[in-house]
Coordinates of C-alpha atoms in Angstrom, one line a residue:
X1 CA 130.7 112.3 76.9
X2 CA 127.5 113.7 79.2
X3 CA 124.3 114.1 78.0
X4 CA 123.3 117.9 78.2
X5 CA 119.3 117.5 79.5
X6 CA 116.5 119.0 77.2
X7 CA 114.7 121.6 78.8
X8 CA 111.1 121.3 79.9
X9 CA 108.1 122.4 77.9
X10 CA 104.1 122.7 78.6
X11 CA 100.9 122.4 76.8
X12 CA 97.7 122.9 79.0
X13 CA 94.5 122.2 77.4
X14 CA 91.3 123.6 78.2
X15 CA 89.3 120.7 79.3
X16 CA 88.4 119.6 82.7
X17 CA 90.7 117.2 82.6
X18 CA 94.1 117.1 84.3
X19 CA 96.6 119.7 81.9
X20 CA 98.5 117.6 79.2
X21 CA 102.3 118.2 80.2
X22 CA 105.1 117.0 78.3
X23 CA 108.0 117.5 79.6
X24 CA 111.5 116.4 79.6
X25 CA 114.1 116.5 82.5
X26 CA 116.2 113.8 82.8
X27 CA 117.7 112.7 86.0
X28 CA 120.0 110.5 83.9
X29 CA 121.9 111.0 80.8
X30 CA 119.6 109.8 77.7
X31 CA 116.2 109.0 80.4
X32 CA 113.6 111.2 79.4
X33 CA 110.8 112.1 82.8
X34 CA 110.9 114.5 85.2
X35 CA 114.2 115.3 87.5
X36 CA 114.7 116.9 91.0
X37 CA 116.3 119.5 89.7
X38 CA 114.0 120.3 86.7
X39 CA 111.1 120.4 89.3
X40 CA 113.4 122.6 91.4
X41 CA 113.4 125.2 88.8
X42 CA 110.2 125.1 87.6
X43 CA 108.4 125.6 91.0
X44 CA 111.0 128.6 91.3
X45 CA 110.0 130.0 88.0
X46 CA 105.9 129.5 89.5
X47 CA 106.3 131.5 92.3
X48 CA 109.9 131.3 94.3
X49 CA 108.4 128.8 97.7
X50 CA 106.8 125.6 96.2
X51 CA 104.4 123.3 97.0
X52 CA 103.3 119.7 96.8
X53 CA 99.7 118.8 96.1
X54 CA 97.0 121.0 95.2
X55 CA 94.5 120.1 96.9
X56 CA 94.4 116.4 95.6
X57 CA 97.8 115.9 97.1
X58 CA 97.6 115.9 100.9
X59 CA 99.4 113.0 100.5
X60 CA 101.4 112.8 104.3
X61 CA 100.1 112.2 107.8
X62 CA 100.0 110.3 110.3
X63 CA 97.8 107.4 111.4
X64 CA 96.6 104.9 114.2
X65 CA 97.0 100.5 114.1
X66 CA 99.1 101.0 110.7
X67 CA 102.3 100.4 112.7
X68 CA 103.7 97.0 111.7
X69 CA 101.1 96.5 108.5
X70 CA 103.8 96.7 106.3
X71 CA 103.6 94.3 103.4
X72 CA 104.5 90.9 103.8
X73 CA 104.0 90.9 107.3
X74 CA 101.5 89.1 109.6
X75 CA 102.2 85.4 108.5
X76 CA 101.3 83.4 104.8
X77 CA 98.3 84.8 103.4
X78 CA 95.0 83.0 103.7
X79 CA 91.5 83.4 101.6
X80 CA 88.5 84.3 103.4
X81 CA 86.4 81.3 102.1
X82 CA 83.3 81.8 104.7
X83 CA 82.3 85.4 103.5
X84 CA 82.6 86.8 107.1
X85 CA 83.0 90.4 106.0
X86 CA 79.1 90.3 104.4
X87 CA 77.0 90.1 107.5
X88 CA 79.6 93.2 109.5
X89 CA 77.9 96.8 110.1
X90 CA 78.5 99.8 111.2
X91 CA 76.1 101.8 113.5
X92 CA 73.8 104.1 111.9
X93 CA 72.1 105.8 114.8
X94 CA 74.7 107.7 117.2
X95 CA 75.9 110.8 118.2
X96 CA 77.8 111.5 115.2
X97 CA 77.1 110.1 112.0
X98 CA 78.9 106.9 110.5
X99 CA 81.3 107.8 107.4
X100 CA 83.5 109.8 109.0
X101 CA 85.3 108.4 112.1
X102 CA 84.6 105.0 110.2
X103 CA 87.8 103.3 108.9
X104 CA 87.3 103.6 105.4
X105 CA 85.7 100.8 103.2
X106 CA 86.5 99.6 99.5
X107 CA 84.1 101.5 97.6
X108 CA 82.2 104.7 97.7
X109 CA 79.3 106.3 95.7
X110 CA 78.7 110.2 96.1
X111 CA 76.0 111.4 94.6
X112 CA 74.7 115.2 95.3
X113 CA 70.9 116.4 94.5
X114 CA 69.2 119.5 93.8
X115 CA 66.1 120.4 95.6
X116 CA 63.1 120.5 93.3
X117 CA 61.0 123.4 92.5
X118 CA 59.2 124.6 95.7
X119 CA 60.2 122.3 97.6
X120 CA 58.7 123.4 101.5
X121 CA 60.5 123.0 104.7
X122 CA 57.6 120.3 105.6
X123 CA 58.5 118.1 102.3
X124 CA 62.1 118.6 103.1
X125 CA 61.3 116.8 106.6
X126 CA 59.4 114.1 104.5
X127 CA 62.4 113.2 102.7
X128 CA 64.9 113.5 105.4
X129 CA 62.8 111.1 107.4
X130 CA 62.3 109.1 104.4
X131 CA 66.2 108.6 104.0
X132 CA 66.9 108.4 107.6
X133 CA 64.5 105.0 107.8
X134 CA 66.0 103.0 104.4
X135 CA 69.5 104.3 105.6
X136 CA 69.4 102.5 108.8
X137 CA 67.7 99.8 107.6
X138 CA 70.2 99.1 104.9
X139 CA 72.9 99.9 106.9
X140 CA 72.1 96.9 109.4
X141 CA 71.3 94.2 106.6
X142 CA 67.6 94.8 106.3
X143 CA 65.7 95.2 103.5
X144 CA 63.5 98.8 103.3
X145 CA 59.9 98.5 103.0
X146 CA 59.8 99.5 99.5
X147 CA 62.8 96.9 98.7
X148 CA 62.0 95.0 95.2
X149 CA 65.6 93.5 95.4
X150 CA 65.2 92.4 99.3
X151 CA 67.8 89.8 98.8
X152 CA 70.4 92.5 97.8
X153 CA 70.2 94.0 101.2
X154 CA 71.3 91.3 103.1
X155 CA 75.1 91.5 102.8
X156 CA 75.7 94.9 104.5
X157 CA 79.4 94.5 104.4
X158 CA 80.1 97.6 106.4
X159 CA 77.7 100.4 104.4
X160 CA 77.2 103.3 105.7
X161 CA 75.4 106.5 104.6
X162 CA 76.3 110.1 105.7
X163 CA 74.2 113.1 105.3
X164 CA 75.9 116.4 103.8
X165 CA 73.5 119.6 103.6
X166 CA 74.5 122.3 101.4
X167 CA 72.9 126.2 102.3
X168 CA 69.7 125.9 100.4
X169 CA 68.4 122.8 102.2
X170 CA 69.5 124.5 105.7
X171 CA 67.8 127.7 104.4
X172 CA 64.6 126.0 104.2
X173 CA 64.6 125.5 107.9
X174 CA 65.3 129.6 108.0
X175 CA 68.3 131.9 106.5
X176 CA 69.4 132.5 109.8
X177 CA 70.2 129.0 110.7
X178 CA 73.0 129.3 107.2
X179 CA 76.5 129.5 108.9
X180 CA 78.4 131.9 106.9
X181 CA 81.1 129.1 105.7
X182 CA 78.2 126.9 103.6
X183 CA 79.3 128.6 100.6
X184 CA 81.5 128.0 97.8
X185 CA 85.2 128.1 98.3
X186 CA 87.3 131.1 97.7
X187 CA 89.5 130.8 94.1
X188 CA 92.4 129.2 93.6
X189 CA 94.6 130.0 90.6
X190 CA 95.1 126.1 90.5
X191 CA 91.3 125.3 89.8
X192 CA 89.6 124.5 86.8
X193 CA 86.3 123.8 88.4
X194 CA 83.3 122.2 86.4
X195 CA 80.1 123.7 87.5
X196 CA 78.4 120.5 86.9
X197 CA 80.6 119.0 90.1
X198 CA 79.9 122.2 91.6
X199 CA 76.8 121.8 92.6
X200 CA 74.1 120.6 95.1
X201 CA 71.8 120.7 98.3
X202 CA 71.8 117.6 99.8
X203 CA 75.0 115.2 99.5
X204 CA 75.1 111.3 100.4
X205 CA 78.4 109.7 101.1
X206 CA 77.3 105.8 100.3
X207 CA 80.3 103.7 101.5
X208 CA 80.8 99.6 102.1
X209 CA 83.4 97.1 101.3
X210 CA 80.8 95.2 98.7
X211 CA 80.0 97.2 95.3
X212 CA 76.6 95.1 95.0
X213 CA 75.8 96.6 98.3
X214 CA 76.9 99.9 97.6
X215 CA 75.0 99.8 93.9
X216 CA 71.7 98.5 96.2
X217 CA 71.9 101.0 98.4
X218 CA 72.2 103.9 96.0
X219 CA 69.0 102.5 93.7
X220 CA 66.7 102.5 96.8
X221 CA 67.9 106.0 98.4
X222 CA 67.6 107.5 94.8
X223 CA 64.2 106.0 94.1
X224 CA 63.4 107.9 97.8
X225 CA 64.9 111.3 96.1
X226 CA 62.8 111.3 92.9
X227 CA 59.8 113.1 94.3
X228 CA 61.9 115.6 96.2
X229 CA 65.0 116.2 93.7
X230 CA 67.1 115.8 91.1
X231 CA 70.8 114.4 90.5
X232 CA 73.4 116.7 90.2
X233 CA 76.4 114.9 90.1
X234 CA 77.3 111.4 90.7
X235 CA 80.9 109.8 91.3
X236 CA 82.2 106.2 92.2
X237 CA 85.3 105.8 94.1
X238 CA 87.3 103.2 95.3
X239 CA 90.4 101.9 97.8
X240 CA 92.3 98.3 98.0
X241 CA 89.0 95.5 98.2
X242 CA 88.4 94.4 101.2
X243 CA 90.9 91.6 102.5
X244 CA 93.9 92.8 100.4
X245 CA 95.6 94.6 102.8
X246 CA 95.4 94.2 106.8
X247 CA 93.2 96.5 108.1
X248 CA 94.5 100.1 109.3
X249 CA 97.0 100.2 106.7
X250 CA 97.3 103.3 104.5
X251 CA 95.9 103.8 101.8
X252 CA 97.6 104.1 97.9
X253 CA 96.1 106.4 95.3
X254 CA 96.7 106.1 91.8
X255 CA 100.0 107.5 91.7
X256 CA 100.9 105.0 93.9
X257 CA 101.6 106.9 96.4
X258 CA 100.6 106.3 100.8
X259 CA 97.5 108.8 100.9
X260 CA 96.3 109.4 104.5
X261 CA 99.2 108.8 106.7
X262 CA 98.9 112.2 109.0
X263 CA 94.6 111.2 109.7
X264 CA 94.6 111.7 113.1
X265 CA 93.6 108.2 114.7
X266 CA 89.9 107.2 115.4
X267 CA 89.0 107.3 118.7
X268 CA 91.7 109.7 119.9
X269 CA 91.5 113.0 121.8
X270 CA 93.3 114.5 118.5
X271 CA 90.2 113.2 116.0
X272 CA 87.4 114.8 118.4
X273 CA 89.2 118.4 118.5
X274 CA 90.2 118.2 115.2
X275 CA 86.8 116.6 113.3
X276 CA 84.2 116.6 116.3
X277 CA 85.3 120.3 117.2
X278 CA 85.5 119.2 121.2
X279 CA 87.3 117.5 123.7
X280 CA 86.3 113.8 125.0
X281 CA 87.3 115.3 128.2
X282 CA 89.3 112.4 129.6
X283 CA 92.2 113.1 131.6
X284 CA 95.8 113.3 130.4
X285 CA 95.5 113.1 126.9
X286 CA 98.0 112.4 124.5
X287 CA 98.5 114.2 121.3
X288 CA 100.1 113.7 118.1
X289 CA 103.9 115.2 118.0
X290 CA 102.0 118.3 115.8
X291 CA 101.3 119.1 119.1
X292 CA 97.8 120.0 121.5
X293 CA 95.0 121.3 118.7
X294 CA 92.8 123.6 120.4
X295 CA 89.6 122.0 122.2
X296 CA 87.1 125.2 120.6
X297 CA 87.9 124.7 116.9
X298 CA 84.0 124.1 117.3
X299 CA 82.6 126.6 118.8
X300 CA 81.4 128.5 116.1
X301 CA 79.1 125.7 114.7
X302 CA 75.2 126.4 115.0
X303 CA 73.5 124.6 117.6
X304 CA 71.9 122.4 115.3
X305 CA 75.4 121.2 114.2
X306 CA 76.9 120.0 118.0
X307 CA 78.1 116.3 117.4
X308 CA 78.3 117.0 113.4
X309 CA 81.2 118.3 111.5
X310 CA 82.0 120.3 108.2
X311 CA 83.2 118.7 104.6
X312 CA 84.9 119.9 101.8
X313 CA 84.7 117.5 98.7
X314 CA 87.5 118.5 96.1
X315 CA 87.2 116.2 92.9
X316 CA 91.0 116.2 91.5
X317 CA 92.2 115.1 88.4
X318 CA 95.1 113.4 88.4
X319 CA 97.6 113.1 85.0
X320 CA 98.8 109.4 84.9
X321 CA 100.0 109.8 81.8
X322 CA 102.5 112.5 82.4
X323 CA 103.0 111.0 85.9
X324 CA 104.8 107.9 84.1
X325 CA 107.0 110.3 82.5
X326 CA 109.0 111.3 86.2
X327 CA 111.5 108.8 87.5
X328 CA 111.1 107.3 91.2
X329 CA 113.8 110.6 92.6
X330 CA 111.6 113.3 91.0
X331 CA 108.6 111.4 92.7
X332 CA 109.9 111.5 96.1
X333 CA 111.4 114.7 95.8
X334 CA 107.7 116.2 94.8
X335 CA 106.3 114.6 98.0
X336 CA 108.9 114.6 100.5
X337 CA 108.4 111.1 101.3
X338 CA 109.4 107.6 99.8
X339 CA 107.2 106.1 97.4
X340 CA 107.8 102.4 99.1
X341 CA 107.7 102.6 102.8
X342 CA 106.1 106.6 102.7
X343 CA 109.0 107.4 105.0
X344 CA 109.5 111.3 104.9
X345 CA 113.1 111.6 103.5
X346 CA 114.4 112.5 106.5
X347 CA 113.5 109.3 108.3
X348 CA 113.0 105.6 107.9
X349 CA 109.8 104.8 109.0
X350 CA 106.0 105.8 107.6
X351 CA 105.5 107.6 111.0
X352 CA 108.2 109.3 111.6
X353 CA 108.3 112.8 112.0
X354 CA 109.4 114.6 109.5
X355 CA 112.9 116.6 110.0
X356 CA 112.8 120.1 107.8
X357 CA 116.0 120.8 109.0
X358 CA 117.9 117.7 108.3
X359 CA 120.8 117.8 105.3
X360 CA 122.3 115.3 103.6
X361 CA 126.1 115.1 102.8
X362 CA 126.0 117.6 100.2
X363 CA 124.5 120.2 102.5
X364 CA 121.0 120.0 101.1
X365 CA 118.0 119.9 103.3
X366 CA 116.6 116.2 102.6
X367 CA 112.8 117.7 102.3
X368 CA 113.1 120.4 99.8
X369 CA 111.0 123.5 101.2
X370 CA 109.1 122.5 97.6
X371 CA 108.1 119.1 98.3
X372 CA 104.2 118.6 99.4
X373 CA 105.2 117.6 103.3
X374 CA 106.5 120.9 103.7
X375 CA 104.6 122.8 102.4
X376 CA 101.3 121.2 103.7
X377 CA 102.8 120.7 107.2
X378 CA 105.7 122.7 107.9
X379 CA 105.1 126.2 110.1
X380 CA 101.8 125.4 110.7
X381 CA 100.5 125.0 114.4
X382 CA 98.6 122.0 115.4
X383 CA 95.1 123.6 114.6
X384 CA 95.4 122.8 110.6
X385 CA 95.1 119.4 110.8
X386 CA 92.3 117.6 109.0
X387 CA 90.8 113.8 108.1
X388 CA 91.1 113.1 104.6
X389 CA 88.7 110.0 103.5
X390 CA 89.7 109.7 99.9
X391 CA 88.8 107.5 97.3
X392 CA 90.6 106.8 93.8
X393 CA 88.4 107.0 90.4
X394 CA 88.8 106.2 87.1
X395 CA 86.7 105.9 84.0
X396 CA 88.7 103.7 82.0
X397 CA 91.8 103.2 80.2
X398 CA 92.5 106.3 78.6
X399 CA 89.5 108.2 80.2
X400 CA 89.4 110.5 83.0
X401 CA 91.6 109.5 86.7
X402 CA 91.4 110.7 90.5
X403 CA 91.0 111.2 93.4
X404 CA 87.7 111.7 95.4
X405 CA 89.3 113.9 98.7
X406 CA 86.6 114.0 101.4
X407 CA 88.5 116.3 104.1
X408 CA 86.7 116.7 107.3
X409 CA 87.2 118.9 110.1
X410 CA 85.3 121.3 112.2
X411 CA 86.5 124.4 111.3
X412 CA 87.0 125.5 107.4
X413 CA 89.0 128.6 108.0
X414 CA 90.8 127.6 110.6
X415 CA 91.9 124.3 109.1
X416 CA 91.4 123.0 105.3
X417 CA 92.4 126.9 104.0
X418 CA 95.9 127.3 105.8
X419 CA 96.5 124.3 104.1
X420 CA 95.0 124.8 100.6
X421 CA 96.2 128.3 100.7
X422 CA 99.8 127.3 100.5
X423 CA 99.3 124.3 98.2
X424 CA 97.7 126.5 95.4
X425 CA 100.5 129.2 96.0
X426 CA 103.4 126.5 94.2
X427 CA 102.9 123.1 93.8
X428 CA 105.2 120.6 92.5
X429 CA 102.2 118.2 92.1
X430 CA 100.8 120.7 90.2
X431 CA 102.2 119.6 87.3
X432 CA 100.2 116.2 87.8
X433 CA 96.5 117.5 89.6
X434 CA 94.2 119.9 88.8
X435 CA 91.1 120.3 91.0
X436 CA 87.5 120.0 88.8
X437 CA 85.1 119.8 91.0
X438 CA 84.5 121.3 94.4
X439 CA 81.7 121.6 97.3
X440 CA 81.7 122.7 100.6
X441 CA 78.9 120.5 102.9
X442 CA 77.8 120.6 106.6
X443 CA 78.0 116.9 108.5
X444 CA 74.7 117.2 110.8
X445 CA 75.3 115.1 113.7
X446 CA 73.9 111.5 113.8
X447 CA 70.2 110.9 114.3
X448 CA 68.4 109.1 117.3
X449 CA 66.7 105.6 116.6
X450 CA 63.0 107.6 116.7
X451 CA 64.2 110.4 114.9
X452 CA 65.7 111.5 111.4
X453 CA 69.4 113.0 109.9
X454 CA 69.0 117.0 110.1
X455 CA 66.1 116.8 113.1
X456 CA 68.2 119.6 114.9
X457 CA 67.8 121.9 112.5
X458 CA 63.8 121.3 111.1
X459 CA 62.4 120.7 114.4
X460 CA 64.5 122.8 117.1

């Protein structure tokens, strides 16, 4: 005799913290979790066209060198017994900053400050140049003047530090030189922002693949801060520890799912359009199958900006709890992708390129207009493409889960809000994220060996 499913039901609480949903759909007779068809109906009851991932759910993509890293592969494993990862580093000085086109390390630290009371362009340039100098020492393995722990700095392991400025440090160089996008963004009925991860003036992305490194380097660019600012939020992150999975391969965050899989690859003519905001000029390109971006998507950055980029930080809270409760189909069907291979569910392959139109035998389109591929990708043009560097959190068993989504590109309204505006519309992940924390940085462009982070701006 069939099992008549239970219908769902919802409790949101008001914390910070993702909302507590209990809910019962069963995809089977007598298995309690989340169905397709119960997350059918509920995205049709939230708004009639759905969506997957608030903004903690980009989870799609494409990438470069992943092809072929699929587990198992590349011959019997083998420890790394000589420590050859310590002594690697990434270049600090350049025309962009490092952080960004970077392949992402294991861990990351954020932490944002507030500008102290009557704090004066000329003290701002004090501490700029005072970061710029311990940054690029401890970036290349060399201990900063001021270093106590000098044998901590030894091990660089591929740090990096990037510079984010939020609109009162820029303001301190003059109004005028504030682009109108360094603001808060707009409202989303998905959001349930704290102010406290709201917040901030000058933002350092600490990244490596050692967290004794990445713990060093904080200490001594916070003991650099202390005459100049305050603290306003701090968060560690983290991905897969360096050596556990070949190089170039995709991400997984704490849902388990591929996270990063549509990053336009490093080095391509797609990543400077899309994150650099201009073309590397070299002849006969080739471009992702979204198509040719447009080469001015930076052309409306200040002058002082040329080589940087713009970030927006979205701190999302992710239910693992209620997660557990959906079965691997209600899972795939949120995404549009496989939870194994990340295959959309039209194709076989990570890569591939996802068919909207394609129907199974039943008639069905395999990637429900609902599910987070879609809506994040399909009927957009090739302009609203972004680089998501995320990072995974968690506080503890019990405590508070996430994910850290750092999504660069160069221009705001043009890219990350097409996207974000049709996420927080419907969202099938919805049920699973809730954005708390949110700021909206500019990415200066990387500093010369005699100069400092944010020169540009102070001293043009």
């Amino acid at each position: 005799m069939p099992t008549t499913p239970t219908t769902a039901t919802t409790k949101t609480s008001a914390t910070t913290r993702a909302p507590t949903t209990e809910t019962t759909v069963t995809t089977e007779p007598g298995c309690p979790g989340f169905s397709r068809r119960g997350l059918l109906t509920s995205a049709a009851a939230a708004g009639g066209v759905g969506i997957v991932g608030a903004a903690g759910g980009f989870a799609l993509g494409r990438g470069s060198g992943a092809q072929g890293a699929s587990a198992g592969d590349g011959g019997p494993p083998r420890r790394d017994l000589d420590g050859a990862n310590g002594p690697q580093t990434e270049p600090f000085y350049g025309s962009h900053q490092s952080g960004v086109e970077t392949p992402a390390q294991a861990y990351a630290h954020f932490i944002a400050f507030t500008l102290g009371p009557g704090i004066t362009a000329a003290e701002a340039v004090r501490w700029l140049r005072l970061l710029t100098a311990d940054a690029a020492a401890l970036t290349q393995g060399q201990a900063p003047l001021a270093d106590s722990e000098s044998e901590l700095a030894v091990d660089p392991a591929r740090l990096t530090v990037t510079f984010g400025f939020g609109a009162a440090l820029v303001a301190l160089a003059g109004k005028d030189h504030v682009p109108d996008w360094l603001k808060p963004l707009e409202a989303f009925s998905i959001d349930r922002l704290d102010e406290d991860r709201c917040t901030g003036d000058l933002l350092l992305q600490i990244c490596g693949d050692d967290p004794l490194t990445v713990a060093h380097a904080r200490r001594m660019l916070f003991k650099d801060s202390r005459s100049f600012a305050e603290v306003a939020w701090q968060r560690d992150g983290f991905r897969r520890a360096y050596g556990s999975s070949r190089e170039g391969k995709t991400q997984r965050n704490l849902f388990g799912q591929l996270d990063g899989t549509a990053n336009p690859g490093p080095g391509s003519e797609d990543f400077a359009r899309i994150i650099w905001g201009q073309g590397t000029e070299t002849a006969d390109p080739v471009f992702s199958a979204r198509g040719e971006p447009p080469a001015d998507l930076g052309a409306h950055l200040p002058v002082w900006m040329r080589g940087g980029t713009t970030l927006v930080l979205r701190d999302i809270a992710m239910n693992l709890d209620t997660w557990d409760q959906a079965d691997r189909p209600a899972r795939e069907f949120s995404v549009g992708r496989t939870m194994d291979t990340g295959a959309p569910l039209s194709g076989k392959d990570e890569f591939d390129v996802p068919d909207f139109t394609a129907v199974d035998e039943r008639g069905l389109t395999k990637i429900s207009q609902v599910a987070h591929i879609a809506r994040a990708r399909d009927g957009l043009g090739p302009e609203a493409q972004i680089h998501r560097r995320t990072f995974n959190y968690e506080t503890g068993a019990g405590g508070d889960s996430g994910l850290l989504f750092a999504s660069f590109q160069a221009d705001i309204e043009r890219q990350f809000l097409p996207i974000q505006r049709r996420l927080a519309e419907v969202d099938l992940l919805n049920e699973w994220t809730t954005p708390i924390g949110s700021t909206v940085w500019a990415i200066p462009p990387g500093a010369t060996q005699d100069g400092y982070v944010g020169q540009e701006l102070f001293d043009g």
